[in-house]
mmCIF file of N, CA and C in Angstrom:
data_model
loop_
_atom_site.group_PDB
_atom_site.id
_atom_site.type_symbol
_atom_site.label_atom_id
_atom_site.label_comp_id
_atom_site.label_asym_id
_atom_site.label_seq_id
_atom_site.Cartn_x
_atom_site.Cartn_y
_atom_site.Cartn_z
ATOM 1 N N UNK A 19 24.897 187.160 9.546
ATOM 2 C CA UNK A 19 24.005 186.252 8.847
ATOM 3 C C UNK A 19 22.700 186.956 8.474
ATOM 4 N N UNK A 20 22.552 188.023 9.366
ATOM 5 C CA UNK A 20 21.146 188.521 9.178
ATOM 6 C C UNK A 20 21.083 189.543 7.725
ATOM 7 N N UNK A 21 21.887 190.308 7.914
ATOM 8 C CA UNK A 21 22.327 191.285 6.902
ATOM 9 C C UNK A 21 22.610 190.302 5.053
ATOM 10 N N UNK A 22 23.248 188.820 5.678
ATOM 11 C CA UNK A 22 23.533 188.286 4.303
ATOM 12 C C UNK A 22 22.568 187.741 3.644
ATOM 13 N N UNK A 23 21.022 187.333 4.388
ATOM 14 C CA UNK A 23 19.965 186.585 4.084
ATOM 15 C C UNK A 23 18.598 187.686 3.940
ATOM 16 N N UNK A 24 18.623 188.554 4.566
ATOM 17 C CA UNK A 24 17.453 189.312 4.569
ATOM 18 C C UNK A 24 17.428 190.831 3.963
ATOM 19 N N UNK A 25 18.339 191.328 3.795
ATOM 20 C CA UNK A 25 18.895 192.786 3.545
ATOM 21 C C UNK A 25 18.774 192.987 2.375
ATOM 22 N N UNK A 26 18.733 193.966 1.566
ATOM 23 C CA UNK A 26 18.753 194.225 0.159
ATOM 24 C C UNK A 26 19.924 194.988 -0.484
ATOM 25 N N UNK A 27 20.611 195.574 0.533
ATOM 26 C CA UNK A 27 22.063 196.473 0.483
ATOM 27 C C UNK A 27 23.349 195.992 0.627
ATOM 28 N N UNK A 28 23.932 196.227 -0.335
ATOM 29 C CA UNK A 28 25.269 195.605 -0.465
ATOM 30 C C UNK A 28 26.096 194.648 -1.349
ATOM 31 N N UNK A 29 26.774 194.016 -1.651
ATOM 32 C CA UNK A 29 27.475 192.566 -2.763
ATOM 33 C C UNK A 29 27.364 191.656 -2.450
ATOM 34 N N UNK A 30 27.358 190.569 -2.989
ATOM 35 C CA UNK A 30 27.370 189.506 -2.540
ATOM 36 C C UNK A 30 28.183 188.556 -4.221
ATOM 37 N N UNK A 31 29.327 187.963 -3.749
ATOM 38 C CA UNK A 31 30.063 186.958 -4.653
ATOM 39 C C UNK A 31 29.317 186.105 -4.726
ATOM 40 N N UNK A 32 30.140 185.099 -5.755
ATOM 41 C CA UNK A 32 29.457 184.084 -6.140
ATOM 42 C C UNK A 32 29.318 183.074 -5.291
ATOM 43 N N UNK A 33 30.543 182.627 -4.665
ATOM 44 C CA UNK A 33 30.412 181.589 -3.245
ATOM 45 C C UNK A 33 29.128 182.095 -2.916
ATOM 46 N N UNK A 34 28.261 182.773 -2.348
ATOM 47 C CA UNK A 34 27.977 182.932 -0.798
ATOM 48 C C UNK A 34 26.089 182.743 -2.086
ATOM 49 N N UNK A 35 26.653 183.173 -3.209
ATOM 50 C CA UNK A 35 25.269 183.103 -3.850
ATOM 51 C C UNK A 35 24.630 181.875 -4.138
ATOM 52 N N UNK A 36 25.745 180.827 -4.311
ATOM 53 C CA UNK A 36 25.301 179.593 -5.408
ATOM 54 C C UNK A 36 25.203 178.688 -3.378
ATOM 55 N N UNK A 37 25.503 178.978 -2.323
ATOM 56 C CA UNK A 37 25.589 178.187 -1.226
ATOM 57 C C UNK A 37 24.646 178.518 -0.974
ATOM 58 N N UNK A 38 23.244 179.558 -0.878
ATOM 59 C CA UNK A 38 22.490 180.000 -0.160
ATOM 60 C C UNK A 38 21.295 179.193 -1.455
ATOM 61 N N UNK A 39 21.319 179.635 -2.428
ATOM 62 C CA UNK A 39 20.204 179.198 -3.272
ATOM 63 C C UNK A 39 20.148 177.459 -3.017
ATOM 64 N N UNK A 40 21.814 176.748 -2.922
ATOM 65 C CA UNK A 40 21.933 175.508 -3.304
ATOM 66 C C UNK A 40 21.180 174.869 -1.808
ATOM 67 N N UNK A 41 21.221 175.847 -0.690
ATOM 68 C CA UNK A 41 20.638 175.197 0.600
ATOM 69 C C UNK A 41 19.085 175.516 0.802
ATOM 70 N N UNK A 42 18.652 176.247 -0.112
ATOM 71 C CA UNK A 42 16.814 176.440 -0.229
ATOM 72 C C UNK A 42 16.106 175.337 -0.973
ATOM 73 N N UNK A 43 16.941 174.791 -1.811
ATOM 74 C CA UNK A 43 17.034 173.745 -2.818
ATOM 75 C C UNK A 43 16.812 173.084 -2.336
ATOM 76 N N UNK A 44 17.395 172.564 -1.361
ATOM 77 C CA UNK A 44 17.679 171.515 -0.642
ATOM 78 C C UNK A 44 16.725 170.951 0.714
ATOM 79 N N UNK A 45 16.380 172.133 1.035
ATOM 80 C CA UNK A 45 14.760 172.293 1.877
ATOM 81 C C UNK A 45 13.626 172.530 1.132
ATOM 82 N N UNK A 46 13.627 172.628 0.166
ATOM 83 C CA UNK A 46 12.543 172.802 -0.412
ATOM 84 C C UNK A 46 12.087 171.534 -1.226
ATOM 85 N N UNK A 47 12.708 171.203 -2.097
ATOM 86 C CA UNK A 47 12.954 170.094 -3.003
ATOM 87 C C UNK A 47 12.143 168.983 -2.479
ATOM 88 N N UNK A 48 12.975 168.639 -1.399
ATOM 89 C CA UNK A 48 12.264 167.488 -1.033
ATOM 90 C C UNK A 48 11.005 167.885 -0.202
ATOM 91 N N UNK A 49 10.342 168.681 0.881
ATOM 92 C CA UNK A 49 9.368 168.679 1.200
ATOM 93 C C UNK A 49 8.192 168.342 0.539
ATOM 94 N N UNK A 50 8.555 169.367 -0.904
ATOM 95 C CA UNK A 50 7.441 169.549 -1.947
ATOM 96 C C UNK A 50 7.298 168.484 -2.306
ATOM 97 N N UNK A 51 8.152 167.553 -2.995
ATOM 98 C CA UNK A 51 8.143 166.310 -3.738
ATOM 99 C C UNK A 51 7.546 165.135 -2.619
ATOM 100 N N UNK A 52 7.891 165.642 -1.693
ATOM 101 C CA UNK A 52 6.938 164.349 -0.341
ATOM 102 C C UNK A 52 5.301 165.252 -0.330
ATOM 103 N N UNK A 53 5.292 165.909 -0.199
ATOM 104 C CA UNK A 53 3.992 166.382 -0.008
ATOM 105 C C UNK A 53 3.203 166.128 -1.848
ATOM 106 N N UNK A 54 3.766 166.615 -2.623
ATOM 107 C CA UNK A 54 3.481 165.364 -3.884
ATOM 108 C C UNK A 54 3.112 164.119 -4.041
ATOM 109 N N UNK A 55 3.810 163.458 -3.591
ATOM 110 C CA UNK A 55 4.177 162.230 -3.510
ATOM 111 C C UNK A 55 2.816 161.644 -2.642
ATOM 112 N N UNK A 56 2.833 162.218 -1.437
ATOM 113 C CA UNK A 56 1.595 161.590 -0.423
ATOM 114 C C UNK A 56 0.124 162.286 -0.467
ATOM 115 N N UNK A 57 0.375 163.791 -1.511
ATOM 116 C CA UNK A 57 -0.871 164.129 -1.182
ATOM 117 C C UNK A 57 -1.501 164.294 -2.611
ATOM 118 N N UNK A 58 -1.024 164.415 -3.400
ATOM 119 C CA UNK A 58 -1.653 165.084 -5.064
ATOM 120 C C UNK A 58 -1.352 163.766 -5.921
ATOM 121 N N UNK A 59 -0.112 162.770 -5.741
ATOM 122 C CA UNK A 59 -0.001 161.835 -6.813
ATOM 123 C C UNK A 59 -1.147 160.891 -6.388
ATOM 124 N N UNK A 60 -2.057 160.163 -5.271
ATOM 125 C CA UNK A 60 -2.778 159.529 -5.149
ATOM 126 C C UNK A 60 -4.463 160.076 -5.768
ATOM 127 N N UNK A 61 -4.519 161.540 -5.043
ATOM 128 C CA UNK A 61 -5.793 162.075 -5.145
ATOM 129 C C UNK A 61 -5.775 162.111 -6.781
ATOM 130 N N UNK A 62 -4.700 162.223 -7.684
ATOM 131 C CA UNK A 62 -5.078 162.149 -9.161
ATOM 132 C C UNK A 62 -4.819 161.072 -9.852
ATOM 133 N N UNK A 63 -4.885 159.752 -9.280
ATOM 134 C CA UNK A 63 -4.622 158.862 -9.151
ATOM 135 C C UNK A 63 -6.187 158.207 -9.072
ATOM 136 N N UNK A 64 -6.647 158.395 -8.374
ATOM 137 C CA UNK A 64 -8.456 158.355 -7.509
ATOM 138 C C UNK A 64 -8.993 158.790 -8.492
ATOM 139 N N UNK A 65 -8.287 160.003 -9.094
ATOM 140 C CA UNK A 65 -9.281 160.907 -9.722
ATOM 141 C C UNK A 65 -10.529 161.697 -9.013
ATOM 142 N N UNK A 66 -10.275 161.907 -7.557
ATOM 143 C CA UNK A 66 -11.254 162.113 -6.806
ATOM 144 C C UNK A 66 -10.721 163.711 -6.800
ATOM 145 N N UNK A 67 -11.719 164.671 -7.609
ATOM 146 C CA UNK A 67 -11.836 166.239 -7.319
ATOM 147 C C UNK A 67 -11.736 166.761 -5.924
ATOM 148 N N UNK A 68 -12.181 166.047 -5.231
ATOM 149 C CA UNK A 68 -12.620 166.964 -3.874
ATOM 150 C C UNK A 68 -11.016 166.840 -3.334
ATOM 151 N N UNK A 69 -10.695 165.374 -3.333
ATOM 152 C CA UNK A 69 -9.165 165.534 -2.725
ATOM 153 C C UNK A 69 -7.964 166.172 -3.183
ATOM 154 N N UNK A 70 -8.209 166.650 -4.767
ATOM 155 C CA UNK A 70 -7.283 167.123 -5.447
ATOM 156 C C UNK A 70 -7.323 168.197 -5.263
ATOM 157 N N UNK A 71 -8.204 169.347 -4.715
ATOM 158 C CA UNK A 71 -8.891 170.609 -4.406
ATOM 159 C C UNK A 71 -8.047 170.675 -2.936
ATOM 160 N N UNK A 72 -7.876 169.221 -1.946
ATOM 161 C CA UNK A 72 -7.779 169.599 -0.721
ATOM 162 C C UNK A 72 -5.881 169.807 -0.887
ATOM 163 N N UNK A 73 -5.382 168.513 -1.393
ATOM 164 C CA UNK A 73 -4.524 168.988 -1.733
ATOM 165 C C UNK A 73 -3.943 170.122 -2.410
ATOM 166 N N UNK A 74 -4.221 170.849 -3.394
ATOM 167 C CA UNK A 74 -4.480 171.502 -3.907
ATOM 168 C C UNK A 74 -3.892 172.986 -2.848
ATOM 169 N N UNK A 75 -4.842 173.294 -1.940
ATOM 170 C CA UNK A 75 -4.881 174.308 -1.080
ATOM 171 C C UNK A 75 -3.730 173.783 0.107
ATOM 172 N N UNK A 76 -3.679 172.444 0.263
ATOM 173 C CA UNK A 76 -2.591 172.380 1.235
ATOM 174 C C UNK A 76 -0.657 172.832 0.739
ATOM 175 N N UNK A 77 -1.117 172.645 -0.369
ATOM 176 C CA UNK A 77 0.233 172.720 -0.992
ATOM 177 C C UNK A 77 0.272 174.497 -1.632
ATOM 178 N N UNK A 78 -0.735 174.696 -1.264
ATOM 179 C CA UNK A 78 -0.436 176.448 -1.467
ATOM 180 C C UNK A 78 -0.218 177.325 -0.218
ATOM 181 N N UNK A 79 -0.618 176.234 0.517
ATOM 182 C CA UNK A 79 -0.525 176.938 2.379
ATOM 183 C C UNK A 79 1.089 176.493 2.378
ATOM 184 N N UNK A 80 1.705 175.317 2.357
ATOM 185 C CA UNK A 80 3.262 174.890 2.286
ATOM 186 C C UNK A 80 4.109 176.320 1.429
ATOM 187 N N UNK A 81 3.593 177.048 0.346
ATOM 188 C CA UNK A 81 3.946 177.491 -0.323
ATOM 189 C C UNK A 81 4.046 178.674 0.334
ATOM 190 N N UNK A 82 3.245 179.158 0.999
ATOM 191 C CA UNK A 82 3.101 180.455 1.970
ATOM 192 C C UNK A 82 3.564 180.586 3.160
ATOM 193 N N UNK A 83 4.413 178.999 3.061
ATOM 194 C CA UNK A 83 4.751 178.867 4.994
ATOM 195 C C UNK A 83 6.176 178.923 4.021
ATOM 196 N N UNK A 84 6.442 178.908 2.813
ATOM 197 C CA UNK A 84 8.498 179.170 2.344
ATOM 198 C C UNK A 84 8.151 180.461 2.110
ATOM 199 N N UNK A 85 7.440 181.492 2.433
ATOM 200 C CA UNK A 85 7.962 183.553 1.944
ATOM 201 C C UNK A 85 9.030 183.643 2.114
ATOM 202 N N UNK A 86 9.053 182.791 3.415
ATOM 203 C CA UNK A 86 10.921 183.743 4.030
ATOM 204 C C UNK A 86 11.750 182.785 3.426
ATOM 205 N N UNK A 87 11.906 181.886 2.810
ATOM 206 C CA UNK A 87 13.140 181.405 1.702
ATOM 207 C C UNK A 87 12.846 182.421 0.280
ATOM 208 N N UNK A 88 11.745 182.492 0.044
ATOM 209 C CA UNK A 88 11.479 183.216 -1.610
ATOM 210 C C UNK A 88 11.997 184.630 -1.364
ATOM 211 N N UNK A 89 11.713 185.101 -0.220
ATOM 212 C CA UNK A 89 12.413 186.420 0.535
ATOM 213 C C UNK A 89 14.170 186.068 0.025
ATOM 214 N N UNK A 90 14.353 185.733 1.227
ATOM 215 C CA UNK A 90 15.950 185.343 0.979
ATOM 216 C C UNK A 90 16.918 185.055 -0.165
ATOM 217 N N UNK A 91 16.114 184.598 -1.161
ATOM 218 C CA UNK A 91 16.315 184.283 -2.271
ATOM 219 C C UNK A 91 16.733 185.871 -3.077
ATOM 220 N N UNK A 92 15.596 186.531 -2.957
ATOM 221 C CA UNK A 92 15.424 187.770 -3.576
ATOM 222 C C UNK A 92 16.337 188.521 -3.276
ATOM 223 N N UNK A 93 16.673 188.700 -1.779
ATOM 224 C CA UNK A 93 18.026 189.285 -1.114
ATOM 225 C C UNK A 93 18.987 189.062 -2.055
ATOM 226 N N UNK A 94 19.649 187.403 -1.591
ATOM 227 C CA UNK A 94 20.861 187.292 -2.110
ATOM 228 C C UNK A 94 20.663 187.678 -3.690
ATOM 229 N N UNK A 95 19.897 187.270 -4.688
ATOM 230 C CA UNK A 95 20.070 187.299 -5.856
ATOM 231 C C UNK A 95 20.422 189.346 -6.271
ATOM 232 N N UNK A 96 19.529 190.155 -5.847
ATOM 233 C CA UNK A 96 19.546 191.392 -5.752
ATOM 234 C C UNK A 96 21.002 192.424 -5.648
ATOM 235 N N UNK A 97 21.550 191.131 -4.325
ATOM 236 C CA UNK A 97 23.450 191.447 -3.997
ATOM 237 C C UNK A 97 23.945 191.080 -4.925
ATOM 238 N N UNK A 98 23.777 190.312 -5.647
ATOM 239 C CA UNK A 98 24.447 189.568 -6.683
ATOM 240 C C UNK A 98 24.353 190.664 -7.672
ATOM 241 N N UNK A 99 22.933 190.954 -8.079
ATOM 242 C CA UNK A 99 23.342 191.942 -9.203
ATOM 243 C C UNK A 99 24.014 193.247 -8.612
ATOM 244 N N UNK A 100 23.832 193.937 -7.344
ATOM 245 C CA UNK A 100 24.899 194.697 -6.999
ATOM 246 C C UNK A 100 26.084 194.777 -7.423
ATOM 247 N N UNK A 101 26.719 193.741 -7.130
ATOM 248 C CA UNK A 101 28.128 192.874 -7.198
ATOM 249 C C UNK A 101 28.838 192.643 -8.873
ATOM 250 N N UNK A 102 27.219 192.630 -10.054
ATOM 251 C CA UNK A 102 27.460 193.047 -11.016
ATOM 252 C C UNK A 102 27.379 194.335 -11.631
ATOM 253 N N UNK A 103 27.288 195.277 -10.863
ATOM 254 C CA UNK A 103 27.542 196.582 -11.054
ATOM 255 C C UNK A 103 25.917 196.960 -11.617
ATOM 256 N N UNK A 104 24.805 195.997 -11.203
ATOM 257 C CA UNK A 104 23.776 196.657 -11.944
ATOM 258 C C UNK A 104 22.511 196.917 -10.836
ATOM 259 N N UNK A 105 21.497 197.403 -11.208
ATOM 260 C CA UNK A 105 20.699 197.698 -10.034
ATOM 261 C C UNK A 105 19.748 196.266 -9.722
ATOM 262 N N UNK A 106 19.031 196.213 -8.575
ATOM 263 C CA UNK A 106 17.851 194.821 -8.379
ATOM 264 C C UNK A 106 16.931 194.762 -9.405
ATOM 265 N N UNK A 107 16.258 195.910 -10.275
ATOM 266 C CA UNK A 107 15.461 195.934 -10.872
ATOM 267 C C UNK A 107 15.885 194.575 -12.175
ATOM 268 N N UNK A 108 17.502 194.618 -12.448
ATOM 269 C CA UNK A 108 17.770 193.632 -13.366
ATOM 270 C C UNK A 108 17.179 192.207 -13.346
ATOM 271 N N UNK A 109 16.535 191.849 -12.305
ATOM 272 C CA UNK A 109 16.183 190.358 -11.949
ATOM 273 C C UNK A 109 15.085 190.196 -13.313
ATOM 274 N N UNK A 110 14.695 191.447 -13.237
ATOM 275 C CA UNK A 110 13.126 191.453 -14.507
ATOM 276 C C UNK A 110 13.069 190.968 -15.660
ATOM 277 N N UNK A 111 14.850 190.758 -15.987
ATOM 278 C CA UNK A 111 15.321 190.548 -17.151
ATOM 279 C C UNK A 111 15.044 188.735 -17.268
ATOM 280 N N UNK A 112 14.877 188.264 -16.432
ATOM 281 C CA UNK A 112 14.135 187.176 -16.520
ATOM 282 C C UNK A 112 12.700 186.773 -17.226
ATOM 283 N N UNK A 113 12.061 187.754 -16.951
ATOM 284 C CA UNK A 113 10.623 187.583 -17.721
ATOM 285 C C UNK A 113 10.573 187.744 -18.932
ATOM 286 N N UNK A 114 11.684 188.182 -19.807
ATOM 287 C CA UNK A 114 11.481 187.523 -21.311
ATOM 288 C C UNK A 114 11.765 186.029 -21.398
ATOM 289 N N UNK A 115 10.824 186.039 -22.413
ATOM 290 C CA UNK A 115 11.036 184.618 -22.515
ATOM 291 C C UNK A 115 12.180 184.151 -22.843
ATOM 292 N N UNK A 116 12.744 182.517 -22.668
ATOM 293 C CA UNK A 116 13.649 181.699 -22.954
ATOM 294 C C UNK A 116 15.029 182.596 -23.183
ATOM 295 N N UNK A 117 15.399 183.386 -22.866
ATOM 296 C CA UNK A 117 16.907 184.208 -23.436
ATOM 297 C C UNK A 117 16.767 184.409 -21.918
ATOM 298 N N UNK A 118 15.200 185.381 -21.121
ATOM 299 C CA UNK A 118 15.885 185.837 -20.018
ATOM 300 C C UNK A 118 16.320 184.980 -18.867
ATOM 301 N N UNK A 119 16.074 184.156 -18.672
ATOM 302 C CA UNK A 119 16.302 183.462 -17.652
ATOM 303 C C UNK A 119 18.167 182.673 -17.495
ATOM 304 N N UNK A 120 17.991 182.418 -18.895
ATOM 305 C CA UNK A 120 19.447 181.821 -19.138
ATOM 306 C C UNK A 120 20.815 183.100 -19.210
ATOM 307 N N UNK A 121 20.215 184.386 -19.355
ATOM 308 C CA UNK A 121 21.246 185.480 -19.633
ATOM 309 C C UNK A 121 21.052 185.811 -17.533
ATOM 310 N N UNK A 122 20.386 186.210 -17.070
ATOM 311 C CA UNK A 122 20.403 186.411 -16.055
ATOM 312 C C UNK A 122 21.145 184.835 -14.880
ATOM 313 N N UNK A 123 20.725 183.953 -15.202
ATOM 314 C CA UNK A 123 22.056 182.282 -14.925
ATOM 315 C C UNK A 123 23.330 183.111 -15.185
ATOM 316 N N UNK A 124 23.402 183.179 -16.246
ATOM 317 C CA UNK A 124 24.924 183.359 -16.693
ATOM 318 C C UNK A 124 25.625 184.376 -15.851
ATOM 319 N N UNK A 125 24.675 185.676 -16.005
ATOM 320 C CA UNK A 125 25.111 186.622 -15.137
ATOM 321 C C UNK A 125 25.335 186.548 -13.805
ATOM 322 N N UNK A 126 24.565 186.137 -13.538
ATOM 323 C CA UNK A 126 24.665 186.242 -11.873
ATOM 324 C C UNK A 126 25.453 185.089 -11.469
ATOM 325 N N UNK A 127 25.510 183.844 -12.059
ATOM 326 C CA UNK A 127 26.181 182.506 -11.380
ATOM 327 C C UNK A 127 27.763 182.590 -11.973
ATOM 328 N N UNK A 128 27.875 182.695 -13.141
ATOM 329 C CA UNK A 128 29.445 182.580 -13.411
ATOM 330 C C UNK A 128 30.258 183.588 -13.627
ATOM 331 N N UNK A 129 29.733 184.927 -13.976
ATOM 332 C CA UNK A 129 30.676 185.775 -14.462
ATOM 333 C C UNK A 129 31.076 186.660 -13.167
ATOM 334 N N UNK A 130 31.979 187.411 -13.274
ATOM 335 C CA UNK A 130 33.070 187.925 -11.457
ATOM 336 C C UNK A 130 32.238 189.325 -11.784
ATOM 337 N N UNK A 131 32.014 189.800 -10.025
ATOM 338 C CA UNK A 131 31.431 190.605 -9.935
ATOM 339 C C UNK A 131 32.665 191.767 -10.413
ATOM 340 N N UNK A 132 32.342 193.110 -10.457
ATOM 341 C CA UNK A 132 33.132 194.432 -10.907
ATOM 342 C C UNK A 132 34.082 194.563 -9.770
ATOM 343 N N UNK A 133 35.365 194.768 -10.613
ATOM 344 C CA UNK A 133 36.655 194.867 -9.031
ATOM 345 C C UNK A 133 36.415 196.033 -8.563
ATOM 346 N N UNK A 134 36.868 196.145 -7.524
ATOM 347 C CA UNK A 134 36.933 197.519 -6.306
ATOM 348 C C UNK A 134 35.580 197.634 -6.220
ATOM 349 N N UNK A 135 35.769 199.513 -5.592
ATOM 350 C CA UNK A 135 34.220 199.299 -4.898
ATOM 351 C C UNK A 135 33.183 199.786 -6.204
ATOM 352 N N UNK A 136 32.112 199.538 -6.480
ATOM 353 C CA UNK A 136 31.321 200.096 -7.406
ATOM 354 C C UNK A 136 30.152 201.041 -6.310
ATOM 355 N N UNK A 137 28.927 201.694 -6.777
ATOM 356 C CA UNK A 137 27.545 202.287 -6.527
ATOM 357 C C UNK A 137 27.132 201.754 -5.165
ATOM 358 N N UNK A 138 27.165 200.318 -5.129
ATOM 359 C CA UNK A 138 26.543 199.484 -4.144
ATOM 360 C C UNK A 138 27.273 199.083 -2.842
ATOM 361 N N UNK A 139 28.617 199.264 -3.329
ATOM 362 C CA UNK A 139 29.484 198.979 -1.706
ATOM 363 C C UNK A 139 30.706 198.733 -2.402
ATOM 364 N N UNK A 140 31.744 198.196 -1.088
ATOM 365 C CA UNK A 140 33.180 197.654 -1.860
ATOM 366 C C UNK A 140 33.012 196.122 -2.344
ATOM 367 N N UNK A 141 34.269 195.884 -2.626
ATOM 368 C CA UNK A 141 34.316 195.128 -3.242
ATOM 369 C C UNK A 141 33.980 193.610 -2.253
ATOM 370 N N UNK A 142 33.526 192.064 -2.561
ATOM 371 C CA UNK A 142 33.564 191.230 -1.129
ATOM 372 C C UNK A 142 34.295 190.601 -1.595
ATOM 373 N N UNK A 143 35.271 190.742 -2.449
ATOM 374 C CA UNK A 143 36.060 189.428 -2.598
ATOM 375 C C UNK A 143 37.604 190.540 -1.689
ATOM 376 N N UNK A 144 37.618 192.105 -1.178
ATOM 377 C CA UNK A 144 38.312 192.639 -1.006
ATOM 378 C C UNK A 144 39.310 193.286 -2.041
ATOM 379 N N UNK A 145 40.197 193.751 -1.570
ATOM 380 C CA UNK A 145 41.282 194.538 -2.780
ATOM 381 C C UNK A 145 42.123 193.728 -4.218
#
């Protein structure tokens, strides 16, 4: 588990990619949206600055207490491009606008990683 969540070396299929992102989702999602919900939708609501400021910083401290999911994230996604025969640096391909984000989806979530072993390790779906 340690090696599949924290590591930067090695493949990782699509199962193990779309289960790990879909369970950060899932802790994350809702915290944020409650801490929304009880702390920023009222204070802008009030319209009161000072509370929107407090919130504000509380929800950037929440943000600094998930590294180790945004970590993990980075892992698995990184294996993934392994797994597509390309190096981690590919994630970057995201920061163009509107094409990258949806070409890097595509890549990494639906299309089969390279059979046998490639650069990065063997194969994880096996022979």
């Amino acid at each position: 588990m340690k090696s599949l969540l924290f590591s930067f070396q090695g493949r990782l299929n699509r199962a193990p990619y779309w289960y790990v992102h879909l369970a950060l989702a899932a802790i994350q999602f809702p915290i944020f949206g409650a801490l929304f919900a009880l702390l920023v939708y009222p204070a802008m609501e009030a319209r009161d600055m000072e509370a929107i400021q407090d919130a504000s910083r509380t929800m950037n401290l929440v943000g600094l207490l998930f590294l180790p999911m945004y970590w993990i994230s980075l892992a698995v996604t990184v294996k993934r491009c392994h797994d597509r025969g390309r190096s981690g640096w590919f994630i970057f391909i995201a920061l163009i606008p509107f094409i990258g984000v949806i070409w890097l989806l595509i890549e990494l979530g639906f299309l089969r990683g390279t059979t046998g072993p490639n650069r990065f390790g063997p194969d994880p779906l096996g022979a």
